Amino acid sequence: MADIAIRNVEKSYGKTAVLHGINLEIADGEFLVILGPSGCGKSTLLRMIAGLEGITRGEIAIAGRVVNTLEPRERGCAMVFQNYALYPHMTVAENIGYALKVAGLPKAERERRVAEIARIVGLEAFLARRPSELSGGQRQRVAMGRAMIREPKVFLFDEPLSNLDAKLRVQMRLEIRRLHQRLQATSVFVTHDQIEAMSLADRIVVMNQGRIEQAGPPRLLYAEPATRFVASFLGAPAMNLLPATIVAKDRARMADGTEIALDPGRFVVEIGQAVEIGIRPEDVMIVWPGSEGAHALEVEFTEDMGSSRLIHTRLGGMEFTVLQPAAQIEAEGHLPITIPEDAIHLFDRHSGKRLERHIPVIGTAASAAA
Amino acid sequence: MKAVRFPLPAGRLLRFAGAHAVLLVGAAFMLLPFLWMLLTAIRAPDEILTGGLNPIPRSFHAVENFSAAMQQAPLLRFMVNGVIICSGILIIQLLVAIPAAYALAKLRFPGRGLLFAAVIGGLCIPIQVPALPIYLALAEFGLLDSYFAMMVPFFLSVFAIFLFRQTFRGFPDEILQAARVDGLGEFEILWRIVVPSALPAIAAFSIFSIVAHWNDLYWPMIVIQRMDYAPPPLGMLFFANSETGASYGVLMAGATIITAPLVIVFLLARRRFVQGITMTGIK
């Protein structure tokens, strides 16, 4: 059992506060991804769990034991770093086995475990090499092997894939997922890459400016982003966000007079309220010219992405992208589209909060309000 | 040479030649005293002042000079003293400076900036300044005329602290953090992870230290009266005064013998030495 409880945790450097009251429960065996832009405090939070940063206020408990004052080595965490952080003058075998040597295990036992780990991470042929003789992907495997050999209660990953090239990143992502299925250790993975987050996580926590914006399963965050920030951060291509004003229960109007129809039963809005209308590029419907309620968009240019096509257009003077399956005929000149009412996400323009009659509460999403 | 191709355009060739001419003149100035020492050591007494730079002496007198030097002066004793003093100083310098430099480079604690400023300040103080108080203290405790007296002023090397601090600063923090998570204490991190990566800098400093203290005449002259404790230069001085008089050939043979270990050490560690000065840290 190694659940992690983070209660009202704050972090300040002098007068600069970087984390404001974080509350988060991580279940035993869960794979949690902390997602956010650089400077949002996600790495700081991870390093506070590891014990590499002090905790200004609040407490962190691992497996029910408050660890605020414990040294990193007493917390039972293993960490994988972005720059691998291998010991430069040691071989792969020494790097992987060093923690066991420090712990005073007999040599035979150490060698057996190093060989076993090397087999799991696929480094048997490289045990005698130095880190400088390995590729980036191999180095990251060594780093993971070094973390695994201690059989930690908690795995911490600090952007471990950021320095790898795109192909290797996808491959390592799968291997990390496989590893987690095999070891079932509680894992906290920090990244700024939303695809990594979506594909790895049991649950994603989106952070922004030292606060949790939303926490929940990837699918929920994608389908019902609680804030404008989460909506814009998750999803590639990014969600279209159109500033508008509510003019009737069932209509919003953009600055140039373009009107967008809303489902009056879904949203709690007031006439005159400033909102942003969110619509994912793949939810836009391309229709026949002259269809009822269609907007005719002027096509600026098209990006071919192989399986699909990304059409850059303007709607009401704002940038607007439409994702079209590559099988369809390529649009030219004007593109007639409609926006399905149930695909619309509506956010208050001032608070950035989602406007909907039912607020989704799954996992600890409630802490997003904190 | 396979390809017959002129490697450099004329302008660059000229600059290349010019630069090397300057370096050659510099090298000649540095090497001439050594050459003179070697020539004097192999010449007969009558030829020493008349032979000029002619490399081949009329009568080859090396064997006589070197054996006379070995017999008349306890050169071996001087060199053993030199080894004891240099290694004693170096070991304590490293034991003190490496942890101090690590703390200044990688640990956060109040007063760190002030302490580092003090180190920089210490670089500006020559040994002549604290010489008198140290001498008085040694005299007070009856420690004059001992190896300890010759070594004690140099145990704390601010230069070493400064050099190692600059080297350690380049060491990636993430590796230190990984080691902390792995369960290493700060001293283990320092000696087992950081120091092995800083070997070039340590080698460079070691050569500086050994050369400086092997050749040091000033401080041993102040604290040493008895010939048994004399390091090589002081020994040579005793030797020159008492035994040889104007026998320059024998004197230079002695000087050659005591200079040789340094030259050999430098040649062996040359590559590391250059590495250690030109770059700080790994990266």
XYZ file of C-alpha atoms in Angstrom:
653
model
C 0.000 0.000 0.000
C 1.438 3.334 -1.008
C -1.190 5.938 -1.512
C -0.086 9.559 -1.480
C -2.046 12.298 0.245
C -1.247 15.919 -0.461
C -3.051 18.260 1.897
C -3.139 22.052 1.562
C 0.416 22.064 0.299
C 1.969 25.442 -0.399
C 5.414 26.385 -1.637
C 7.050 29.790 -1.587
C 10.515 30.962 -2.510
C 10.888 34.003 -0.301
C 7.819 36.111 -1.069
C 7.073 34.392 -4.369
C 4.391 31.737 -3.927
C 4.586 29.005 -6.568
C 2.017 26.547 -5.187
C -1.239 27.718 -3.596
C -2.972 25.124 -1.455
C -2.742 21.882 -3.443
C -5.054 19.039 -2.380
C -4.673 15.694 -4.058
C -5.188 12.034 -3.159
C -3.297 9.488 -5.233
C -4.536 5.940 -4.839
C -2.266 2.915 -4.391
C -1.190 1.614 -7.794
C -2.629 4.582 -9.659
C -0.839 6.149 -12.626
C -1.332 9.862 -12.150
C -0.115 12.420 -14.668
C 0.404 16.025 -13.650
C 0.010 18.135 -16.764
C 0.660 21.813 -17.190
C 2.708 24.468 -18.964
C 6.233 25.250 -17.821
C 6.289 27.249 -14.617
C 2.932 25.947 -13.374
C 4.542 24.271 -10.351
C 4.130 20.651 -11.460
C 7.804 19.731 -11.138
C 8.025 21.528 -7.816
C 5.132 19.447 -6.507
C 6.806 16.235 -7.685
C 10.104 17.228 -6.091
C 8.282 17.967 -2.856
C 6.919 14.415 -2.868
C 10.457 13.118 -3.478
C 11.863 15.280 -0.688
C 14.112 17.370 -2.910
C 12.210 20.565 -2.083
C 10.993 21.698 1.300
C 7.276 22.059 2.007
C 6.364 25.612 3.024
C 2.930 24.750 4.422
C 0.598 21.759 4.468
C 1.606 18.109 4.532
C 2.395 15.194 2.278
C 1.799 11.629 3.448
C 3.003 8.480 1.704
C 1.280 5.250 2.751
C -0.336 7.071 5.643
C 2.916 8.436 7.044
C 3.576 12.178 6.944
C 6.920 12.618 5.188
C 7.418 16.396 5.469
C 10.594 16.112 7.509
C 11.938 12.842 6.073
C 15.070 12.759 3.921
C 14.567 11.698 0.271
C 16.086 8.260 0.973
C 13.619 7.594 3.793
C 10.537 8.137 1.645
C 10.712 4.994 -0.484
C 10.371 6.883 -3.755
C 12.377 6.350 -6.921
C 12.694 9.126 -9.441
C 13.436 9.330 -13.150
C 14.773 12.667 -14.334
C 14.461 14.539 -17.602
C 18.232 14.554 -18.183
C 18.553 10.934 -17.007
C 20.979 11.972 -14.243
C 23.167 8.898 -14.615
C 26.450 8.662 -12.722
C 28.877 9.581 -15.513
C 31.904 7.537 -14.443
C 30.012 4.302 -13.718
C 29.005 1.575 -16.135
C 25.377 0.724 -16.836
C 25.531 -2.179 -14.375
C 27.050 0.028 -11.665
C 24.485 2.743 -12.303
C 21.592 0.331 -11.968
C 23.013 -1.480 -8.953
C 24.432 1.446 -7.034
C 21.448 1.957 -4.758
C 21.720 -1.680 -3.675
C 25.430 -1.251 -2.994
C 24.642 1.758 -0.830
C 22.016 -0.322 0.951
C 24.732 -2.904 1.674
C 23.402 -5.895 -0.264
C 25.861 -8.747 -0.926
C 27.523 -8.744 -4.320
C 25.953 -11.954 -5.640
C 22.452 -10.757 -4.805
C 23.198 -7.401 -6.443
C 24.437 -8.982 -9.641
C 21.397 -11.217 -9.841
C 19.004 -8.286 -9.485
C 20.936 -6.083 -11.918
C 20.798 -8.867 -14.519
C 17.069 -9.266 -13.961
C 16.372 -5.539 -14.299
C 18.621 -5.276 -17.348
C 16.539 -7.972 -18.978
C 13.291 -6.121 -18.235
C 14.517 -2.811 -19.660
C 16.386 -4.516 -22.523
C 19.927 -3.485 -21.652
C 21.610 -6.883 -21.176
C 24.065 -6.197 -23.994
C 25.113 -2.825 -22.618
C 25.914 -3.545 -18.991
C 29.631 -2.799 -19.349
C 29.187 0.510 -21.156
C 29.379 4.015 -19.772
C 26.420 6.406 -20.120
C 28.389 8.510 -22.628
C 28.434 5.506 -24.975
C 24.633 5.139 -25.015
C 21.866 6.780 -27.026
C 19.228 8.936 -25.351
C 16.673 6.136 -25.276
C 19.164 3.701 -23.771
C 20.162 6.232 -21.132
C 16.532 6.707 -20.177
C 16.207 2.932 -19.861
C 19.185 2.886 -17.517
C 17.518 5.607 -15.475
C 14.343 3.567 -15.314
C 16.254 0.428 -14.394
C 18.011 2.317 -11.639
C 14.628 3.418 -10.301
C 13.060 -0.033 -10.599
C 15.777 -2.030 -8.879
C 14.911 -0.533 -5.525
C 11.368 -1.866 -5.817
C 10.023 1.478 -4.683
C 6.577 2.097 -3.295
C 6.291 5.174 -5.493
C 7.681 6.020 -8.926
C 8.186 9.665 -9.742
C 8.814 10.731 -13.338
C 9.954 14.279 -14.074
C 9.369 14.809 -17.803
C 11.395 11.684 -18.617
C 10.581 11.684 -22.322
C 11.161 15.349 -23.145
C 14.715 14.881 -24.392
C 13.917 11.988 -26.715
C 13.037 12.277 -30.383
C 9.397 11.855 -31.384
C 9.546 8.205 -32.416
C 11.455 7.088 -29.351
C 9.087 9.057 -27.152
C 6.117 7.071 -28.406
C 8.001 3.814 -27.885
C 9.140 4.684 -24.351
C 5.617 5.810 -23.514
C 4.357 2.342 -24.289
C 7.160 0.766 -22.289
C 6.378 2.894 -19.251
C 2.731 1.906 -19.500
C 3.705 -1.765 -19.796
C 6.040 -1.446 -16.855
C 3.295 0.037 -14.743
C 0.930 -2.787 -15.603
C 3.598 -5.213 -14.515
C 4.768 -3.530 -11.300
C 1.528 -1.839 -10.215
C 3.498 0.748 -8.243
C 1.935 4.111 -7.533
C 3.313 6.424 -10.227
C 3.325 10.190 -10.582
C 4.364 11.429 -13.994
C 4.956 15.103 -14.746
C 4.747 16.363 -18.308
C 3.779 19.336 -20.429
C 2.824 17.065 -23.316
C -0.924 16.509 -23.391
C -0.666 13.468 -25.671
C 1.664 11.791 -23.179
C -0.787 12.654 -20.428
C -3.835 11.358 -22.309
C -2.173 8.101 -23.296
C -0.484 7.220 -19.990
C -2.771 8.393 -17.242
C -5.354 6.647 -15.137
C -6.066 10.164 -14.011
C -4.773 13.559 -15.133
C -4.288 16.587 -12.930
C -4.078 19.801 -14.937
C -2.149 22.538 -13.161
C -1.865 26.209 -13.983
C -0.072 28.960 -12.074
C 0.378 26.900 -8.929
C -3.216 25.675 -8.742
C -5.063 22.540 -9.802
C -7.443 23.417 -12.614
C -9.056 20.000 -12.867
C -8.401 16.385 -11.961
C -10.041 13.363 -13.501
C -9.793 10.531 -16.011
C -8.391 11.629 -19.404
C -11.678 11.042 -21.199
C -13.601 13.231 -18.746
C -11.124 16.072 -18.958
C -11.308 15.926 -22.710
C -15.077 15.731 -22.903
C -15.941 18.112 -20.080
C -13.083 20.488 -19.342
C -13.943 22.371 -16.154
C -12.168 25.543 -17.219
C -11.205 27.382 -20.351
C -7.558 26.618 -19.546
C -8.090 22.849 -19.476
C -10.120 23.103 -22.674
C -7.327 24.919 -24.488
C -4.524 22.755 -23.047
C -5.954 19.316 -23.834
C -6.448 18.235 -27.398
C -4.434 18.580 -30.570
C -5.383 20.421 -32.677
C -6.486 22.806 -29.938
C -10.111 23.654 -29.255
C -11.479 26.726 -31.027
C -12.457 29.414 -28.521
C -14.727 32.184 -29.710
C -15.509 35.220 -27.521
C -19.200 36.063 -27.602
C -22.026 37.639 -25.597
C -25.253 35.919 -24.606
C -28.122 37.704 -26.360
C -30.909 35.187 -25.671
C -31.349 31.908 -23.786
C -30.481 30.063 -26.970
C -28.089 32.381 -28.763
C -24.702 34.017 -28.371
C -23.404 36.780 -30.607
C -19.803 37.454 -31.568
C -18.326 40.948 -31.963
C -18.986 41.071 -35.723
C -22.616 39.976 -35.315
C -22.158 36.263 -36.107
C -24.661 34.303 -34.021
C -24.166 30.815 -32.661
C -27.094 28.715 -31.479
C -27.003 27.210 -27.973
C -29.056 24.465 -26.372
C -31.188 26.470 -23.888
C -31.588 23.475 -21.577
C -27.856 22.874 -21.068
C -26.389 26.101 -19.816
C -27.032 28.424 -16.899
C -26.449 31.839 -18.451
C -27.698 35.399 -18.139
C -28.513 37.773 -20.978
C -25.528 40.030 -21.556
C -23.014 37.608 -20.011
C -19.565 37.575 -21.635
C -18.665 34.008 -22.584
C -16.304 31.983 -24.691
C -17.685 29.301 -26.920
C -15.465 26.265 -27.256
C -15.692 23.825 -30.112
C -13.218 21.095 -30.930
C -12.047 21.018 -34.571
C -13.216 17.410 -34.965
C -16.754 18.235 -33.723
C -17.438 20.744 -36.501
C -19.842 19.339 -39.103
C -19.131 20.025 -42.750
C -22.472 20.273 -44.570
C -23.855 20.814 -48.091
C -23.804 24.396 -49.295
C -27.078 26.154 -48.494
C -27.989 23.896 -45.548
C -30.073 25.512 -42.844
C -28.134 27.401 -40.154
C -24.811 26.808 -41.933
C -21.879 29.202 -41.573
C -19.876 29.671 -44.754
C -16.234 29.875 -43.707
C -13.501 31.261 -45.882
C -10.668 28.747 -46.169
C -7.256 30.320 -45.519
C -5.089 27.235 -45.950
C -5.059 23.525 -45.336
C -2.590 21.303 -43.467
C -2.489 17.706 -44.579
C -1.836 15.407 -41.626
C -2.068 12.097 -43.438
C -5.135 10.480 -41.932
C -6.882 13.821 -41.662
C -6.747 17.373 -42.879
C -6.716 20.530 -40.759
C -8.517 23.419 -42.418
C -7.663 26.892 -41.137
C -10.561 29.306 -41.568
C -12.121 32.331 -39.902
C -15.445 32.490 -38.099
C -16.755 35.866 -36.970
C -13.309 37.314 -37.540
C -11.616 34.773 -35.211
C -9.248 31.963 -36.166
C -11.184 28.734 -36.495
C -9.883 25.298 -37.406
C -11.841 22.369 -38.757
C -10.616 18.781 -38.779
C -11.733 16.834 -41.808
C -11.102 13.136 -42.529
C -8.673 12.834 -45.437
C -11.129 10.641 -47.304
C -13.473 13.574 -47.875
C -13.071 15.962 -50.797
C -10.710 18.796 -50.005
C -12.504 22.076 -49.341
C -11.700 25.128 -51.436
C -12.985 28.689 -51.345
C -15.897 28.564 -48.926
C -16.548 25.799 -46.417
C -20.137 25.449 -45.177
C -20.284 24.109 -41.614
C -22.647 23.788 -38.697
C -21.792 23.541 -35.011
C -23.742 20.767 -33.228
C -25.284 22.201 -30.065
C -24.232 19.252 -27.922
C -20.598 19.707 -28.982
C -20.406 23.233 -27.604
C -18.411 23.976 -24.453
C -19.339 27.255 -22.811
C -17.024 29.177 -20.466
C -17.494 32.379 -18.529
C -15.078 34.866 -20.049
C -14.068 36.414 -16.707
C -13.761 33.396 -14.421
C -12.876 30.924 -17.190
C -15.220 28.365 -15.551
C -17.394 25.956 -17.465
C -21.053 26.989 -17.605
C -23.306 23.974 -17.423
C -26.240 22.902 -15.400
C -24.511 19.802 -14.085
C -20.929 20.316 -12.945
C -18.989 17.071 -13.395
C -17.679 15.665 -10.128
C -15.509 12.622 -10.672
C -12.448 11.665 -8.667
C -11.223 14.721 -6.841
C -12.378 17.162 -9.473
C -13.990 19.112 -6.626
C -10.531 20.199 -5.545
C -10.325 22.222 -8.740
C -12.546 24.695 -6.960
C -10.024 25.094 -4.146
C 51.847 12.873 -46.970
C 49.540 11.704 -49.726
C 47.729 14.787 -50.952
C 50.181 17.455 -52.043
C 48.119 20.473 -51.223
C 49.116 23.699 -49.609
C 47.143 23.611 -46.345
C 46.799 27.311 -45.590
C 46.389 30.525 -47.606
C 49.428 32.802 -47.501
C 47.970 35.342 -45.062
C 47.032 32.735 -42.504
C 50.336 30.964 -42.960
C 52.147 34.180 -42.158
C 50.118 34.698 -38.991
C 50.644 31.052 -38.061
C 54.404 31.418 -38.517
C 54.417 34.687 -36.572
C 52.554 33.208 -33.648
C 54.898 30.249 -33.506
C 57.946 32.488 -33.708
C 56.724 34.348 -30.617
C 56.036 31.061 -28.832
C 59.461 29.719 -29.788
C 61.209 32.770 -28.362
C 59.169 32.388 -25.172
C 59.990 28.690 -24.953
C 63.690 29.432 -25.502
C 63.688 31.883 -22.612
C 62.011 29.335 -20.359
C 64.221 26.441 -21.358
C 67.593 28.193 -21.569
C 68.284 28.051 -17.789
C 67.504 24.337 -17.774
C 69.719 23.780 -20.759
C 72.492 25.738 -19.053
C 72.023 23.664 -15.922
C 72.305 20.426 -17.911
C 75.343 21.657 -19.858
C 77.106 22.780 -16.695
C 76.387 19.446 -15.063
C 78.246 17.503 -17.748
C 81.225 19.815 -18.180
C 84.617 19.813 -16.629
C 85.280 22.716 -14.248
C 87.589 24.571 -16.651
C 85.026 24.562 -19.412
C 82.043 25.811 -17.431
C 82.676 29.520 -17.893
C 84.172 29.292 -21.378
C 82.123 26.657 -23.155
C 79.171 28.858 -24.171
C 76.194 26.987 -25.583
C 78.238 24.339 -27.353
C 76.234 21.195 -26.502
C 79.136 18.754 -26.720
C 81.835 19.364 -24.101
C 85.482 18.802 -24.969
C 85.854 16.516 -21.990
C 82.763 14.701 -20.834
C 82.583 15.174 -17.061
C 79.047 14.022 -16.255
C 79.938 10.925 -14.285
C 82.352 12.844 -12.054
C 79.903 15.671 -11.403
C 76.878 13.481 -10.677
C 78.743 11.041 -8.463
C 80.350 13.940 -6.595
C 76.902 15.457 -6.041
C 75.513 12.160 -4.802
C 78.445 11.618 -2.458
C 78.930 15.085 -1.076
C 75.302 16.016 -0.430
C 72.489 13.916 1.098
C 70.399 14.477 -2.027
C 68.268 11.428 -1.371
C 67.499 12.752 2.107
C 66.427 16.102 0.610
C 64.212 14.394 -1.902
C 62.587 12.139 0.677
C 61.918 15.262 2.728
C 60.417 16.869 -0.353
C 58.131 13.881 -0.934
C 56.993 13.842 2.718
C 56.260 17.563 2.741
C 54.582 17.714 -0.659
C 52.386 14.679 -0.110
C 51.480 15.752 3.426
C 50.471 19.193 2.240
C 48.590 17.875 -0.795
C 46.595 15.249 1.094
C 45.400 17.678 3.758
C 44.722 20.358 1.147
C 42.470 17.984 -0.789
C 40.738 16.682 2.332
C 39.905 20.228 3.407
C 39.302 21.954 0.082
C 37.088 19.357 -1.617
C 34.291 19.324 1.001
C 34.549 23.101 1.413
C 34.298 23.630 -2.328
C 31.346 21.237 -2.576
C 29.483 23.109 0.156
C 30.156 26.439 -1.537
C 29.161 25.125 -4.941
C 26.125 22.956 -4.240
C 24.665 23.373 -0.757
C 22.412 26.247 0.251
C 23.120 27.706 3.655
C 23.075 31.168 5.209
C 26.354 33.031 4.836
C 27.477 31.096 1.777
C 28.057 34.240 -0.260
C 30.047 35.796 2.563
C 32.221 32.704 2.949
C 32.905 32.586 -0.748
C 33.846 36.276 -0.687
C 36.269 35.396 2.113
C 37.785 32.687 -0.100
C 38.265 35.194 -2.918
C 39.779 37.601 -0.399
C 42.089 34.842 0.817
C 43.431 34.452 -2.721
C 44.883 37.943 -2.423
C 46.978 37.256 0.683
C 50.523 35.976 0.080
C 52.284 33.689 2.567
C 54.570 36.552 3.595
C 51.692 38.285 5.365
C 50.872 35.637 8.003
C 54.492 34.399 8.110
C 55.454 36.181 11.290
C 52.439 35.188 13.426
C 52.700 31.578 12.261
C 56.420 31.552 13.031
C 55.803 32.915 16.521
C 53.100 30.395 17.199
C 55.272 27.507 16.028
C 58.123 28.788 18.193
C 55.768 29.078 21.151
C 54.748 25.434 20.850
C 58.309 24.290 20.152
C 57.390 23.010 16.719
C 60.106 24.716 14.687
C 62.479 22.417 12.848
C 59.862 19.809 12.000
C 57.942 18.575 8.959
C 54.782 19.917 10.552
C 56.230 23.444 10.644
C 56.936 23.313 6.933
C 53.470 22.025 6.066
C 51.058 23.793 8.395
C 50.704 27.178 6.642
C 49.615 25.444 3.443
C 47.018 23.003 4.751
C 44.207 25.355 3.820
C 44.473 26.295 0.160
C 41.975 28.956 -0.880
C 43.130 28.471 -4.435
C 42.076 24.818 -4.268
C 38.705 25.767 -2.786
C 38.178 28.315 -5.528
C 39.259 25.976 -8.343
C 37.180 23.023 -7.114
C 34.170 25.193 -6.421
C 34.218 26.372 -10.050
C 34.571 22.764 -11.219
C 31.820 21.371 -8.993
C 29.415 24.119 -10.003
C 29.308 22.649 -13.494
C 28.229 19.274 -12.129
C 24.529 18.660 -12.965
C 22.218 19.093 -9.958
C 19.943 16.336 -11.207
C 22.675 13.742 -10.655
C 23.077 14.895 -7.058
C 19.315 14.679 -6.581
C 19.181 11.236 -8.148
C 21.898 10.162 -5.715
C 19.969 11.613 -2.771
C 16.847 9.727 -3.817
C 19.041 6.631 -4.242
C 19.928 6.905 -0.573
C 23.420 8.409 -0.623
C 24.520 10.838 2.064
C 26.215 14.106 1.120
C 29.729 12.813 1.848
C 29.163 9.692 -0.231
C 27.777 11.837 -3.046
C 30.855 14.019 -2.870
C 33.547 11.332 -2.740
C 31.924 8.682 -4.900
C 30.012 10.681 -7.502
C 31.399 14.205 -7.746
C 35.118 13.685 -7.112
C 35.600 10.979 -9.781
C 34.196 13.431 -12.321
C 36.514 16.191 -11.162
C 39.759 14.217 -11.472
C 41.253 16.474 -14.171
C 40.856 19.523 -11.945
C 42.238 17.633 -8.956
C 45.225 16.480 -11.021
C 45.847 20.027 -12.205
C 45.736 21.386 -8.695
C 47.971 18.577 -7.432
C 50.660 19.535 -9.919
C 50.418 23.199 -8.950
C 50.693 22.254 -5.303
C 53.552 19.776 -5.697
C 55.592 22.106 -7.894
C 55.059 25.045 -5.562
C 56.049 23.170 -2.400
C 58.827 21.100 -3.910
C 60.450 24.319 -5.082
C 59.578 26.418 -2.038
C 62.627 27.945 -0.419
C 61.137 30.866 1.496
C 59.154 29.101 4.197
C 61.535 26.165 4.903
C 64.350 28.704 5.213
C 62.403 30.446 7.980
C 61.422 27.416 10.045
C 64.219 24.895 9.371
C 67.722 25.026 10.795
C 68.712 21.358 10.661
C 69.791 19.821 7.407
C 67.952 16.519 8.099
C 64.605 18.223 7.499
C 65.635 20.329 4.505
C 63.540 19.996 1.352
C 65.452 20.007 -1.969
C 65.947 23.763 -2.563
C 66.989 24.459 1.024
C 69.200 21.405 0.901
C 70.866 22.737 -2.231
C 71.449 26.004 -0.456
C 73.156 24.273 2.496
C 75.095 22.188 0.032
C 76.205 25.188 -2.042
C 77.398 27.052 1.017
C 79.155 24.323 2.912
C 80.567 21.754 0.579
C 81.069 22.732 -2.988
C 82.200 26.338 -2.918
C 82.563 27.286 -6.561
C 82.179 23.773 -7.957
C 79.330 24.675 -10.291
C 79.419 21.409 -12.194
C 78.671 19.389 -9.067
C 76.098 21.927 -7.909
C 74.243 21.780 -11.226
C 74.377 18.000 -11.235
C 72.647 18.112 -7.829
C 70.081 20.610 -9.157
C 69.396 18.338 -12.125
C 68.763 15.379 -9.840
C 66.284 17.220 -7.640
C 64.455 18.853 -10.560
C 64.007 15.599 -12.446
C 61.102 14.167 -10.392
C 59.004 17.270 -11.047
C 59.611 17.194 -14.766
C 58.751 13.504 -14.856
C 55.531 14.012 -12.872
C 54.492 16.842 -15.139
C 55.150 14.869 -18.292
C 53.116 11.950 -16.967
C 50.131 14.082 -15.971
C 50.393 16.635 -18.771
C 47.171 15.743 -20.533
C 45.079 15.765 -17.371
C 46.780 18.968 -16.290
C 45.808 20.832 -19.465
C 42.274 19.381 -19.278
C 41.907 20.518 -15.702
C 42.828 24.097 -16.405
C 41.031 24.545 -19.688
C 37.681 23.136 -18.662
C 35.733 23.054 -15.474
C 33.499 20.117 -14.801
C 31.826 17.659 -17.111
C 28.771 18.669 -19.105
